[in-house]
Amino acid sequence: MDQELYSKERSASLDLLLRFQRLLVSKLYPADCVGQVPNTYSPDLLGVGSLLKKYTALLCTHIGDILPVATSIASTSHRHFAEVSRVVDGDLTGILLPELVVSIVLLLSKNAGLMQEAGAIPLLAGLLEHLDRFNHLAPGKERDDNEDLAWPGIMGSFFTGQSCRNNEEVTLIRKADLENHNKDGGFWTVIDGKVYDIKDFQTQSLTGSSIL
């Protein structure tokens, strides 16, 4: 019911485009290629791939025209950004583009060769700069970026590792240094050749010092 209500709020042309986009993706999905020799594609399939490329090119051209104008208006104030975001969210940029990107990533994971033949992916890359400029206007962007970089996950360790290597500030700690530090009440530990200070974590941990 929510989907039907959301569909009624869209214009008929936008709804038609979304259905057409989904039809293209469904035709390219590998379920249609059962028993086919790898890296050989039927003319019909290549035709759908070519059509997807033309569709993506037209969509990217339209969004590439809209986003710079949207960014210019949104940069005026937070209120302008909120209003422009609402408009963009209901336009091709907010409805067609996210689903197209997810669909292409899915198709790429299922049939990379066909997607490379289609050539739609490089067209999407041209939108990254426009999207980045618009997103940088979002209120609280700096806070979100800092939280992302501080998160102790894959991306956090990636950026931290990059900065360490680039600045050549890697400190070498000998085993004797580590033992002496821990004897003095510190709590350093070694994981995969890197030294971590878990003294603050020790007070918060529910597992107890012996397990740590």
Short mmCIF file of C-alpha atoms in Angstrom, two decimals:
data_model
loop_
_atom_site.label_atom_id
_atom_site.label_comp_id
_atom_site.label_asym_id
_atom_site.label_seq_id
_atom_site.Cartn_x
_atom_site.Cartn_y
_atom_site.Cartn_z
CA MET A 1 0.00 0.00 0.00
CA ASP A 2 2.87 2.36 0.78
CA GLN A 3 4.39 1.58 -2.61
CA GLU A 4 1.08 2.31 -4.38
CA LEU A 5 0.72 5.61 -2.50
CA TYR A 6 4.28 6.58 -3.37
CA SER A 7 3.62 5.64 -6.99
CA LYS A 8 0.56 7.92 -7.12
CA GLU A 9 2.69 10.85 -5.94
CA ARG A 10 5.04 10.42 -8.92
CA SER A 11 4.23 11.85 -12.32
CA ALA A 12 3.02 9.41 -14.97
CA SER A 13 6.12 9.99 -17.12
CA LEU A 14 8.46 9.36 -14.20
CA ASP A 15 6.59 6.20 -13.30
CA LEU A 16 6.84 5.04 -16.92
CA LEU A 17 10.59 5.68 -16.97
CA LEU A 18 11.03 3.70 -13.76
CA ARG A 19 9.10 0.76 -15.25
CA PHE A 20 11.18 0.96 -18.44
CA GLN A 21 14.40 1.02 -16.39
CA ARG A 22 13.32 -2.05 -14.44
CA LEU A 23 12.39 -3.81 -17.68
CA LEU A 24 15.90 -3.21 -19.08
CA VAL A 25 17.52 -4.55 -15.92
CA SER A 26 15.29 -7.62 -15.86
CA LYS A 27 16.16 -8.43 -19.48
CA LEU A 28 19.88 -8.24 -18.67
CA TYR A 29 19.65 -10.35 -15.54
CA PRO A 30 21.63 -13.60 -16.05
CA ALA A 31 18.57 -15.83 -15.51
CA ASP A 32 17.92 -15.20 -19.21
CA CYS A 33 21.36 -16.61 -20.13
CA VAL A 34 21.10 -20.15 -18.73
CA GLY A 35 23.11 -22.63 -20.82
CA GLN A 36 24.86 -19.87 -22.72
CA VAL A 37 28.59 -20.09 -23.45
CA PRO A 38 30.49 -17.61 -21.24
CA ASN A 39 31.46 -14.29 -22.90
CA THR A 40 29.16 -14.95 -25.87
CA TYR A 41 25.97 -12.94 -25.95
CA SER A 42 22.97 -13.06 -28.22
CA PRO A 43 22.26 -10.06 -30.49
CA ASP A 44 19.08 -9.43 -28.50
CA LEU A 45 21.02 -9.23 -25.23
CA LEU A 46 23.63 -6.92 -26.74
CA GLY A 47 20.79 -4.80 -28.09
CA VAL A 48 19.31 -4.43 -24.60
CA GLY A 49 22.78 -3.57 -23.31
CA SER A 50 23.12 -0.88 -25.97
CA LEU A 51 19.69 0.46 -25.06
CA LEU A 52 20.70 0.60 -21.39
CA LYS A 53 23.78 2.62 -22.35
CA LYS A 54 21.67 5.13 -24.33
CA TYR A 55 19.14 5.36 -21.50
CA THR A 56 21.93 5.91 -18.94
CA ALA A 57 23.54 8.56 -21.16
CA LEU A 58 20.27 10.51 -21.43
CA LEU A 59 19.60 10.18 -17.70
CA CYS A 60 23.13 11.31 -16.79
CA THR A 61 22.89 14.28 -19.19
CA HIS A 62 19.62 15.37 -17.57
CA ILE A 63 20.96 14.96 -14.02
CA GLY A 64 24.24 16.64 -15.01
CA ASP A 65 22.22 19.69 -16.09
CA ILE A 66 20.05 19.75 -12.97
CA LEU A 67 22.62 19.22 -10.20
CA PRO A 68 24.82 22.31 -10.81
CA VAL A 69 21.69 24.52 -10.70
CA ALA A 70 20.45 22.68 -7.59
CA THR A 71 23.86 23.11 -5.95
CA SER A 72 23.92 26.83 -6.74
CA ILE A 73 20.49 27.40 -5.14
CA ALA A 74 21.13 25.04 -2.20
CA SER A 75 24.37 26.86 -1.29
CA THR A 76 22.36 29.96 -0.29
CA SER A 77 21.25 28.61 3.11
CA HIS A 78 20.32 25.46 5.02
CA ARG A 79 16.65 26.19 4.35
CA HIS A 80 17.33 26.38 0.62
CA PHE A 81 19.30 23.13 0.80
CA ALA A 82 16.38 21.36 2.53
CA GLU A 83 13.89 22.61 -0.06
CA VAL A 84 16.11 21.78 -3.03
CA SER A 85 16.81 18.32 -1.57
CA ARG A 86 13.07 17.68 -1.35
CA VAL A 87 12.63 18.62 -5.02
CA VAL A 88 15.64 16.59 -6.16
CA ASP A 89 14.48 13.60 -4.12
CA GLY A 90 11.24 13.50 -6.12
CA ASP A 91 12.97 14.01 -9.46
CA LEU A 92 14.95 11.62 -11.67
CA THR A 93 18.00 12.11 -9.43
CA GLY A 94 16.23 10.80 -6.33
CA ILE A 95 14.02 8.14 -7.90
CA LEU A 96 15.68 6.68 -11.00
CA LEU A 97 19.39 7.15 -10.27
CA PRO A 98 19.70 5.28 -6.92
CA GLU A 99 17.87 2.23 -8.24
CA LEU A 100 19.86 2.31 -11.50
CA VAL A 101 23.18 2.38 -9.63
CA VAL A 102 22.17 -0.54 -7.39
CA SER A 103 20.89 -2.50 -10.39
CA ILE A 104 24.08 -1.96 -12.39
CA VAL A 105 26.22 -3.02 -9.42
CA LEU A 106 24.08 -6.16 -9.11
CA LEU A 107 24.35 -6.89 -12.84
CA LEU A 108 28.10 -6.27 -12.72
CA SER A 109 28.48 -8.83 -9.93
CA LYS A 110 26.42 -11.36 -11.90
CA ASN A 111 27.73 -10.77 -15.41
CA ALA A 112 30.72 -8.43 -15.56
CA GLY A 113 31.51 -9.22 -19.19
CA LEU A 114 28.09 -8.21 -20.46
CA MET A 115 28.12 -4.97 -18.45
CA GLN A 116 31.53 -4.07 -19.84
CA GLU A 117 30.17 -4.72 -23.32
CA ALA A 118 27.20 -2.46 -22.57
CA GLY A 119 29.47 0.41 -21.45
CA ALA A 120 26.96 2.11 -19.14
CA ILE A 121 29.21 2.23 -16.05
CA PRO A 122 31.67 4.95 -17.20
CA LEU A 123 28.71 7.25 -17.88
CA LEU A 124 27.67 7.14 -14.21
CA ALA A 125 31.19 8.09 -13.11
CA GLY A 126 30.69 11.50 -14.70
CA LEU A 127 28.02 12.32 -12.10
CA LEU A 128 30.27 11.74 -9.09
CA GLU A 129 31.68 15.27 -9.03
CA HIS A 130 28.22 16.88 -9.32
CA LEU A 131 26.80 14.65 -6.58
CA ASP A 132 29.81 15.28 -4.34
CA ARG A 133 29.46 19.06 -4.63
CA PHE A 134 25.78 18.90 -3.75
CA ASN A 135 26.28 16.52 -0.82
CA HIS A 136 29.03 18.72 0.63
CA LEU A 137 26.40 21.39 1.25
CA ALA A 138 24.47 19.15 3.66
CA PRO A 139 24.25 20.53 7.22
CA GLY A 140 26.42 18.50 9.60
CA LYS A 141 28.53 17.14 6.75
CA GLU A 142 31.80 17.83 8.62
CA ARG A 143 30.52 16.00 11.71
CA ASP A 144 29.42 13.01 9.63
CA ASP A 145 32.77 12.88 7.84
CA ASN A 146 34.66 12.95 11.13
CA GLU A 147 32.48 10.19 12.57
CA ASP A 148 33.03 8.07 9.46
CA LEU A 149 36.79 8.49 9.67
CA ALA A 150 36.85 7.81 13.41
CA TRP A 151 34.80 4.63 13.13
CA PRO A 152 37.12 1.68 13.87
CA GLY A 153 36.07 -0.32 10.84
CA ILE A 154 37.41 -1.08 7.39
CA MET A 155 37.29 2.48 6.05
CA GLY A 156 38.61 3.95 9.30
CA SER A 157 41.65 1.67 9.29
CA PHE A 158 42.14 2.32 5.57
CA PHE A 159 42.32 6.10 5.96
CA THR A 160 44.39 5.88 9.12
CA GLY A 161 46.83 3.52 7.44
CA GLN A 162 47.05 5.76 4.39
CA SER A 163 47.89 8.87 6.42
CA CYS A 164 50.51 7.00 8.45
CA ARG A 165 52.25 5.70 5.37
CA ASN A 166 52.09 9.04 3.57
CA ASN A 167 53.51 11.01 6.49
CA GLU A 168 56.05 8.31 7.37
CA GLU A 169 55.21 8.69 11.07
CA VAL A 170 55.15 4.99 11.88
CA THR A 171 56.77 4.45 15.28
CA LEU A 172 58.75 1.28 15.88
CA ILE A 173 58.09 -0.21 19.32
CA ARG A 174 60.39 -2.98 20.53
CA LYS A 175 59.18 -5.90 22.60
CA ALA A 176 61.20 -4.63 25.60
CA ASP A 177 59.49 -1.22 25.30
CA LEU A 178 56.09 -2.88 25.36
CA GLU A 179 56.95 -5.03 28.39
CA ASN A 180 58.36 -2.07 30.33
CA HIS A 181 55.32 0.05 29.52
CA ASN A 182 52.94 -2.65 30.77
CA LYS A 183 55.00 -3.15 33.95
CA ASP A 184 54.51 0.55 34.70
CA GLY A 185 50.72 0.14 34.64
CA GLY A 186 50.09 0.62 30.93
CA PHE A 187 48.14 -1.78 28.74
CA TRP A 188 49.64 -2.17 25.28
CA THR A 189 48.86 -5.23 23.17
CA VAL A 190 50.04 -6.48 19.77
CA ILE A 191 47.59 -7.51 17.04
CA ASP A 192 48.92 -8.43 13.58
CA GLY A 193 52.21 -6.69 14.25
CA LYS A 194 50.65 -3.40 15.38
CA VAL A 195 50.67 -2.05 18.93
CA TYR A 196 47.37 -0.89 20.43
CA ASP A 197 46.81 0.98 23.71
CA ILE A 198 43.68 -0.58 25.26
CA LYS A 199 44.06 0.98 28.72
CA ASP A 200 40.85 3.04 28.34
CA PHE A 201 38.97 0.05 27.00
CA GLN A 202 40.06 -2.03 29.99
CA THR A 203 37.94 0.06 32.36
CA GLN A 204 34.87 -0.27 30.11
CA SER A 205 35.23 -3.95 29.26
CA LEU A 206 32.86 -6.48 30.79
CA THR A 207 35.18 -9.40 30.08
CA GLY A 208 37.74 -8.70 32.76
CA SER A 209 41.46 -7.92 32.56
CA SER A 210 42.55 -11.57 32.47
CA ILE A 211 40.84 -12.19 29.11
CA LEU A 212 42.16 -8.94 27.67
#
